[in-house]
mmCIF file of C-alpha atoms in Angstrom:
data_model
loop_
_atom_site.group_PDB
_atom_site.id
_atom_site.type_symbol
_atom_site.label_atom_id
_atom_site.label_comp_id
_atom_site.label_asym_id
_atom_site.label_seq_id
_atom_site.Cartn_x
_atom_site.Cartn_y
_atom_site.Cartn_z
ATOM 1 C CA UNK A 21 3.309 -2.666 -22.178
ATOM 2 C CA UNK A 22 4.994 0.104 -20.203
ATOM 3 C CA UNK A 23 5.686 -0.988 -16.627
ATOM 4 C CA UNK A 24 6.537 1.426 -13.852
ATOM 5 C CA UNK A 25 9.150 -0.125 -11.602
ATOM 6 C CA UNK A 26 8.642 0.438 -7.901
ATOM 7 C CA UNK A 27 11.394 0.485 -5.337
ATOM 8 C CA UNK A 28 9.624 1.062 -2.050
ATOM 9 C CA UNK A 29 11.385 3.587 0.141
ATOM 10 C CA UNK A 30 9.182 2.476 3.030
ATOM 11 C CA UNK A 31 6.516 -0.073 3.706
ATOM 12 C CA UNK A 32 3.232 -0.464 1.880
ATOM 13 C CA UNK A 33 1.338 1.571 4.479
ATOM 14 C CA UNK A 34 3.626 4.558 3.976
ATOM 15 C CA UNK A 35 2.879 4.336 0.256
ATOM 16 C CA UNK A 36 -0.857 3.983 0.896
ATOM 17 C CA UNK A 37 -0.812 7.171 2.949
ATOM 18 C CA UNK A 38 0.608 9.000 -0.073
ATOM 19 C CA UNK A 39 -1.945 7.446 -2.448
ATOM 20 C CA UNK A 40 -4.979 8.125 -0.258
ATOM 21 C CA UNK A 41 -7.788 10.032 -2.006
ATOM 22 C CA UNK A 42 -10.810 10.988 0.092
ATOM 23 C CA UNK A 43 -14.212 11.890 -1.242
ATOM 24 C CA UNK A 44 -13.853 10.348 -4.698
ATOM 25 C CA UNK A 45 -16.836 8.551 -6.304
ATOM 26 C CA UNK A 46 -16.485 4.782 -5.950
ATOM 27 C CA UNK A 47 -19.318 3.271 -7.974
ATOM 28 C CA UNK A 48 -18.521 2.006 -11.471
ATOM 29 C CA UNK A 49 -20.826 0.770 -14.201
ATOM 30 C CA UNK A 50 -21.495 -2.838 -15.140
ATOM 31 C CA UNK A 51 -19.045 -2.934 -18.045
ATOM 32 C CA UNK A 52 -16.284 -1.605 -15.800
ATOM 33 C CA UNK A 53 -17.127 -4.128 -13.097
ATOM 34 C CA UNK A 54 -16.919 -6.980 -15.581
ATOM 35 C CA UNK A 55 -13.610 -5.673 -16.931
ATOM 36 C CA UNK A 56 -12.245 -5.356 -13.394
ATOM 37 C CA UNK A 57 -13.314 -8.872 -12.501
ATOM 38 C CA UNK A 58 -11.544 -10.259 -15.581
ATOM 39 C CA UNK A 59 -8.412 -8.253 -14.880
ATOM 40 C CA UNK A 60 -8.104 -9.348 -11.260
ATOM 41 C CA UNK A 61 -8.929 -12.943 -12.117
ATOM 42 C CA UNK A 62 -6.039 -12.991 -14.580
ATOM 43 C CA UNK A 63 -3.768 -11.140 -12.167
ATOM 44 C CA UNK A 64 -4.318 -13.535 -9.271
ATOM 45 C CA UNK A 65 -4.219 -16.627 -11.495
ATOM 46 C CA UNK A 66 -0.847 -15.626 -12.941
ATOM 47 C CA UNK A 67 0.692 -14.279 -9.728
ATOM 48 C CA UNK A 68 2.193 -17.584 -8.457
ATOM 49 C CA UNK A 69 4.180 -17.883 -11.689
ATOM 50 C CA UNK A 70 4.973 -14.169 -11.763
ATOM 51 C CA UNK A 71 2.966 -13.731 -14.969
ATOM 52 C CA UNK A 72 1.100 -10.436 -15.377
ATOM 53 C CA UNK A 73 -1.974 -9.871 -17.567
ATOM 54 C CA UNK A 74 -1.445 -8.539 -21.059
ATOM 55 C CA UNK A 75 -1.699 -4.746 -21.322
ATOM 56 C CA UNK A 76 -1.947 -4.474 -17.548
ATOM 57 C CA UNK A 77 -1.207 -0.752 -17.398
ATOM 58 C CA UNK A 78 -3.718 0.103 -20.160
ATOM 59 C CA UNK A 79 -6.479 -2.032 -18.692
ATOM 60 C CA UNK A 80 -5.844 -0.677 -15.205
ATOM 61 C CA UNK A 81 -5.924 2.915 -16.441
ATOM 62 C CA UNK A 82 -9.447 2.442 -17.820
ATOM 63 C CA UNK A 83 -10.458 1.613 -14.228
ATOM 64 C CA UNK A 84 -8.747 4.650 -12.743
ATOM 65 C CA UNK A 85 -5.813 2.631 -11.411
ATOM 66 C CA UNK A 86 -2.074 3.210 -11.623
ATOM 67 C CA UNK A 87 0.290 0.251 -11.769
ATOM 68 C CA UNK A 88 3.530 -0.070 -9.857
ATOM 69 C CA UNK A 89 5.736 -3.129 -9.909
ATOM 70 C CA UNK A 90 8.434 -4.207 -7.486
ATOM 71 C CA UNK A 91 10.702 -7.200 -7.307
ATOM 72 C CA UNK A 92 8.124 -9.401 -5.588
ATOM 73 C CA UNK A 93 4.847 -7.512 -5.999
ATOM 74 C CA UNK A 94 2.515 -5.573 -8.215
ATOM 75 C CA UNK A 95 0.313 -2.810 -6.831
ATOM 76 C CA UNK A 96 -2.696 -1.203 -8.485
ATOM 77 C CA UNK A 97 -3.959 1.915 -6.753
ATOM 78 C CA UNK A 98 -6.540 4.620 -7.227
ATOM 79 C CA UNK A 99 -9.638 6.086 -5.544
ATOM 80 C CA UNK A 100 -11.422 2.750 -5.895
ATOM 81 C CA UNK A 101 -8.876 0.857 -3.831
ATOM 82 C CA UNK A 102 -5.281 -0.183 -3.264
ATOM 83 C CA UNK A 103 -4.615 -3.736 -4.451
ATOM 84 C CA UNK A 104 -1.253 -5.353 -3.697
ATOM 85 C CA UNK A 105 -0.385 -8.827 -4.993
ATOM 86 C CA UNK A 106 2.724 -10.905 -4.301
ATOM 87 C CA UNK A 107 4.353 -12.364 -7.417
ATOM 88 C CA UNK A 108 6.066 -15.731 -7.568
ATOM 89 C CA UNK A 109 6.312 -18.259 -4.720
ATOM 90 C CA UNK A 110 3.737 -20.780 -5.979
ATOM 91 C CA UNK A 111 3.609 -22.410 -2.534
ATOM 92 C CA UNK A 112 2.205 -19.262 -0.934
ATOM 93 C CA UNK A 113 -1.315 -20.057 0.359
ATOM 94 C CA UNK A 114 -4.255 -18.371 -1.425
ATOM 95 C CA UNK A 115 -4.994 -15.906 1.377
ATOM 96 C CA UNK A 116 -6.559 -12.560 0.468
ATOM 97 C CA UNK A 117 -6.438 -10.073 3.325
ATOM 98 C CA UNK A 118 -8.826 -7.119 3.206
ATOM 99 C CA UNK A 119 -9.073 -3.902 5.222
ATOM 100 C CA UNK A 120 -11.908 -1.901 3.613
ATOM 101 C CA UNK A 121 -11.859 0.770 6.360
ATOM 102 C CA UNK A 122 -8.083 1.080 6.480
ATOM 103 C CA UNK A 123 -8.047 4.572 7.973
ATOM 104 C CA UNK A 124 -11.373 4.781 9.772
ATOM 105 C CA UNK A 125 -10.891 1.496 11.678
ATOM 106 C CA UNK A 126 -7.845 2.531 13.685
ATOM 107 C CA UNK A 127 -4.654 0.701 12.654
ATOM 108 C CA UNK A 128 -6.355 -1.968 10.525
ATOM 109 C CA UNK A 129 -4.671 -0.634 7.399
ATOM 110 C CA UNK A 130 -1.316 -0.490 9.139
ATOM 111 C CA UNK A 131 -1.637 -4.058 10.461
ATOM 112 C CA UNK A 132 -2.775 -5.475 7.114
ATOM 113 C CA UNK A 133 -0.033 -3.650 5.210
ATOM 114 C CA UNK A 134 2.652 -4.872 7.609
ATOM 115 C CA UNK A 135 1.410 -8.438 7.180
ATOM 116 C CA UNK A 136 1.676 -8.030 3.402
ATOM 117 C CA UNK A 137 5.200 -6.621 3.675
ATOM 118 C CA UNK A 138 6.073 -9.561 5.920
ATOM 119 C CA UNK A 139 4.945 -11.998 3.235
ATOM 120 C CA UNK A 140 1.781 -13.428 4.775
ATOM 121 C CA UNK A 141 -1.087 -13.027 2.238
ATOM 122 C CA UNK A 142 -1.020 -13.573 -1.496
ATOM 123 C CA UNK A 143 -2.952 -10.316 -1.877
ATOM 124 C CA UNK A 144 -4.028 -7.324 0.174
ATOM 125 C CA UNK A 145 -7.014 -5.118 -0.696
ATOM 126 C CA UNK A 146 -7.329 -1.723 1.014
ATOM 127 C CA UNK A 147 -9.798 1.058 0.363
ATOM 128 C CA UNK A 148 -8.424 4.107 -1.406
ATOM 129 C CA UNK A 149 -9.791 6.790 0.912
ATOM 130 C CA UNK A 150 -11.603 7.475 4.157
ATOM 131 C CA UNK A 151 -14.751 5.449 4.837
ATOM 132 C CA UNK A 152 -17.046 8.473 5.022
ATOM 133 C CA UNK A 153 -15.373 10.441 2.265
ATOM 134 C CA UNK A 154 -13.169 12.265 4.743
ATOM 135 C CA UNK A 155 -15.921 14.552 6.031
ATOM 136 C CA UNK A 156 -17.230 12.411 8.880
ATOM 137 C CA UNK A 157 -20.678 12.054 7.351
ATOM 138 C CA UNK A 158 -22.264 8.602 7.327
ATOM 139 C CA UNK A 159 -22.514 8.199 3.565
ATOM 140 C CA UNK A 160 -22.666 4.521 2.508
ATOM 141 C CA UNK A 161 -21.463 5.454 -0.970
ATOM 142 C CA UNK A 162 -17.909 5.590 0.409
ATOM 143 C CA UNK A 163 -18.167 2.401 2.495
ATOM 144 C CA UNK A 164 -16.717 -0.394 0.383
ATOM 145 C CA UNK A 165 -17.879 -3.095 2.797
ATOM 146 C CA UNK A 166 -21.502 -2.094 2.130
ATOM 147 C CA UNK A 167 -21.439 -0.987 -1.505
ATOM 148 C CA UNK A 168 -21.845 -3.684 -4.166
ATOM 149 C CA UNK A 169 -21.214 -1.639 -7.329
ATOM 150 C CA UNK A 170 -17.547 -0.857 -6.824
ATOM 151 C CA UNK A 171 -14.147 -1.725 -8.217
ATOM 152 C CA UNK A 172 -13.320 -3.241 -4.822
ATOM 153 C CA UNK A 173 -16.224 -5.659 -5.105
ATOM 154 C CA UNK A 174 -15.322 -6.601 -8.681
ATOM 155 C CA UNK A 175 -11.689 -7.149 -7.672
ATOM 156 C CA UNK A 176 -12.846 -9.401 -4.844
ATOM 157 C CA UNK A 177 -14.900 -11.520 -7.243
ATOM 158 C CA UNK A 178 -11.992 -11.619 -9.682
ATOM 159 C CA UNK A 179 -9.602 -12.817 -6.991
ATOM 160 C CA UNK A 180 -12.071 -15.530 -6.003
ATOM 161 C CA UNK A 181 -12.205 -16.704 -9.621
ATOM 162 C CA UNK A 182 -8.437 -16.540 -10.169
ATOM 163 C CA UNK A 183 -7.281 -18.380 -7.053
ATOM 164 C CA UNK A 184 -7.860 -22.015 -6.172
ATOM 165 C CA UNK A 185 -9.858 -22.388 -2.940
ATOM 166 C CA UNK A 186 -8.994 -18.937 -1.545
ATOM 167 C CA UNK A 187 -9.708 -17.653 1.940
ATOM 168 C CA UNK A 188 -10.706 -14.017 2.378
ATOM 169 C CA UNK A 189 -10.077 -12.529 5.821
ATOM 170 C CA UNK A 190 -11.480 -9.056 6.355
ATOM 171 C CA UNK A 191 -10.180 -6.909 9.229
ATOM 172 C CA UNK A 192 -12.337 -4.367 11.032
ATOM 173 C CA UNK A 193 -12.251 -2.508 14.318
ATOM 174 C CA UNK A 194 -14.855 -1.891 17.009
ATOM 175 C CA UNK A 195 -15.120 0.150 20.181
ATOM 176 C CA UNK A 196 -15.467 -1.300 23.670
ATOM 177 C CA UNK A 197 -19.045 -0.033 23.695
ATOM 178 C CA UNK A 198 -19.914 -2.526 20.948
ATOM 179 C CA UNK A 199 -18.666 -5.626 22.751
ATOM 180 C CA UNK A 200 -16.783 -6.709 25.845
ATOM 181 C CA UNK A 201 -14.733 -9.119 23.741
ATOM 182 C CA UNK A 202 -11.244 -8.403 22.407
ATOM 183 C CA UNK A 203 -12.218 -9.848 19.010
ATOM 184 C CA UNK A 204 -15.351 -11.084 17.253
ATOM 185 C CA UNK A 205 -15.265 -13.674 14.453
ATOM 186 C CA UNK A 206 -18.105 -14.070 11.952
ATOM 187 C CA UNK A 207 -18.469 -15.798 8.626
ATOM 188 C CA UNK A 208 -20.650 -13.083 7.101
ATOM 189 C CA UNK A 209 -22.779 -14.658 4.396
ATOM 190 C CA UNK A 210 -20.057 -16.615 2.632
ATOM 191 C CA UNK A 211 -19.252 -20.280 2.310
ATOM 192 C CA UNK A 212 -17.470 -21.565 5.387
ATOM 193 C CA UNK A 213 -16.230 -25.130 5.830
ATOM 194 C CA UNK A 214 -17.506 -26.704 9.016
ATOM 195 C CA UNK A 215 -15.364 -25.674 11.950
ATOM 196 C CA UNK A 216 -13.344 -22.893 10.320
ATOM 197 C CA UNK A 217 -14.934 -20.153 12.398
ATOM 198 C CA UNK A 218 -14.575 -22.222 15.573
ATOM 199 C CA UNK A 219 -10.921 -22.894 14.750
ATOM 200 C CA UNK A 220 -10.332 -19.164 14.279
ATOM 201 C CA UNK A 221 -11.989 -18.409 17.620
ATOM 202 C CA UNK A 222 -9.880 -21.023 19.413
ATOM 203 C CA UNK A 223 -6.666 -19.797 17.774
ATOM 204 C CA UNK A 224 -7.361 -16.139 18.510
ATOM 205 C CA UNK A 225 -8.320 -16.955 22.078
ATOM 206 C CA UNK A 226 -4.890 -18.488 22.508
ATOM 207 C CA UNK A 227 -3.160 -15.525 20.878
ATOM 208 C CA UNK A 228 -5.142 -12.608 22.307
ATOM 209 C CA UNK A 229 -6.545 -14.185 25.464
ATOM 210 C CA UNK A 230 -4.282 -12.031 27.615
ATOM 211 C CA UNK A 231 -6.423 -9.071 26.499
ATOM 212 C CA UNK A 232 -9.871 -10.650 26.858
ATOM 213 C CA UNK A 233 -12.258 -13.158 25.324
ATOM 214 C CA UNK A 234 -13.036 -13.824 21.657
ATOM 215 C CA UNK A 235 -16.703 -13.884 20.685
ATOM 216 C CA UNK A 236 -18.909 -14.722 17.724
ATOM 217 C CA UNK A 237 -21.247 -12.761 15.516
ATOM 218 C CA UNK A 238 -24.147 -14.739 16.947
ATOM 219 C CA UNK A 239 -23.429 -13.187 20.348
ATOM 220 C CA UNK A 240 -22.577 -9.743 18.915
ATOM 221 C CA UNK A 241 -25.068 -9.227 16.125
ATOM 222 C CA UNK A 242 -23.998 -5.627 15.428
ATOM 223 C CA UNK A 243 -20.561 -6.997 14.501
ATOM 224 C CA UNK A 244 -21.774 -10.069 12.623
ATOM 225 C CA UNK A 245 -21.259 -8.786 9.027
ATOM 226 C CA UNK A 246 -24.662 -9.972 7.861
ATOM 227 C CA UNK A 247 -24.848 -7.114 5.337
ATOM 228 C CA UNK A 248 -21.186 -7.182 4.318
ATOM 229 C CA UNK A 249 -20.992 -6.730 0.541
ATOM 230 C CA UNK A 250 -17.958 -8.973 0.057
ATOM 231 C CA UNK A 251 -19.335 -11.695 2.323
ATOM 232 C CA UNK A 252 -22.568 -11.707 0.373
ATOM 233 C CA UNK A 253 -20.849 -11.706 -3.023
ATOM 234 C CA UNK A 254 -18.560 -14.589 -2.065
ATOM 235 C CA UNK A 255 -21.360 -16.756 -0.725
ATOM 236 C CA UNK A 256 -21.029 -20.159 -2.366
ATOM 237 C CA UNK A 257 -17.794 -19.108 -4.116
ATOM 238 C CA UNK A 258 -15.088 -18.746 -1.493
ATOM 239 C CA UNK A 259 -14.356 -18.919 2.199
ATOM 240 C CA UNK A 260 -14.752 -15.632 4.054
ATOM 241 C CA UNK A 261 -14.048 -14.679 7.656
ATOM 242 C CA UNK A 262 -15.015 -11.305 9.088
ATOM 243 C CA UNK A 263 -12.743 -10.384 11.968
ATOM 244 C CA UNK A 264 -13.504 -7.487 14.298
ATOM 245 C CA UNK A 265 -10.663 -6.421 16.591
ATOM 246 C CA UNK A 266 -10.922 -4.257 19.685
ATOM 247 C CA UNK A 267 -8.749 -1.166 19.946
ATOM 248 C CA UNK A 268 -6.176 -2.642 22.319
ATOM 249 C CA UNK A 269 -5.794 -5.730 20.139
ATOM 250 C CA UNK A 270 -5.150 -3.486 17.143
ATOM 251 C CA UNK A 271 -2.548 -1.503 19.063
ATOM 252 C CA UNK A 272 -0.739 -4.666 20.108
ATOM 253 C CA UNK A 273 -0.779 -6.164 16.612
ATOM 254 C CA UNK A 274 0.444 -2.936 15.031
ATOM 255 C CA UNK A 275 3.271 -2.401 17.520
ATOM 256 C CA UNK A 276 4.462 -5.937 18.313
ATOM 257 C CA UNK A 277 6.093 -7.694 15.330
ATOM 258 C CA UNK A 278 6.231 -11.057 17.097
ATOM 259 C CA UNK A 279 2.537 -10.984 17.999
ATOM 260 C CA UNK A 280 1.698 -9.915 14.439
ATOM 261 C CA UNK A 281 3.815 -12.751 13.022
ATOM 262 C CA UNK A 282 1.901 -15.219 15.169
ATOM 263 C CA UNK A 283 -1.372 -13.679 13.953
ATOM 264 C CA UNK A 284 -0.244 -14.095 10.352
ATOM 265 C CA UNK A 285 0.727 -17.716 10.994
ATOM 266 C CA UNK A 286 -2.786 -18.381 12.324
ATOM 267 C CA UNK A 287 -4.375 -16.993 9.177
ATOM 268 C CA UNK A 288 -2.131 -19.114 6.980
ATOM 269 C CA UNK A 289 -3.194 -22.116 9.012
ATOM 270 C CA UNK A 290 -6.859 -21.315 8.376
ATOM 271 C CA UNK A 291 -6.142 -21.123 4.646
ATOM 272 C CA UNK A 292 -4.778 -24.652 4.344
#
């Protein structure tokens, strides 16, 4: 297997900006989805020991993905998504952080990428291009959070199969017109242990309370993720929290490393 070594000259977000591809078709056929699920299951299962799947570069290429490997990470990237996985450190909690609207939802991609660089999640899944294909048109074909037949969805299911008791946290952004809260926490449709959502609300209230209150999807139904593709797919398989952040909260988390570190520590606490 030919591996392409990666020495990052900047952070993951700077690399993602270079890899971004707008307007590319995202749907893949059933055989490709099954192959992607198997690949990501093997990748996440072997990551704590630093073991990569056999023929990783060849298998990734059939899915339109390039492989880059660094000292502590492997990254697969293409139009269908950017998937970064930490290698080694078997004690790292099985947290999968997702930002499926990394560019459209202001600063969510930057925040999630910084958290990955800072060693918080086991894996980070970003979309590979702008939510609406880069042309501003509301086309659900490019919205990975609402499209079930994608590489992103298959990778999510693979990660759920490869990790033991994972937690998926998905970051989104909303405008002040959508809610008066600074953040809104929902479980989507997925399995949620009793009290996890309430714990997240209490923790975020303590962290972001200086900006405003933290609400629930029940009180903000437009932000409740009831039709979220990943939340639906993970139902009964893995824990899933859908986290909407207001614009000021996103600014603070992107610009304040200490606040972001505290945010990451909260998520790790929810994982355990």
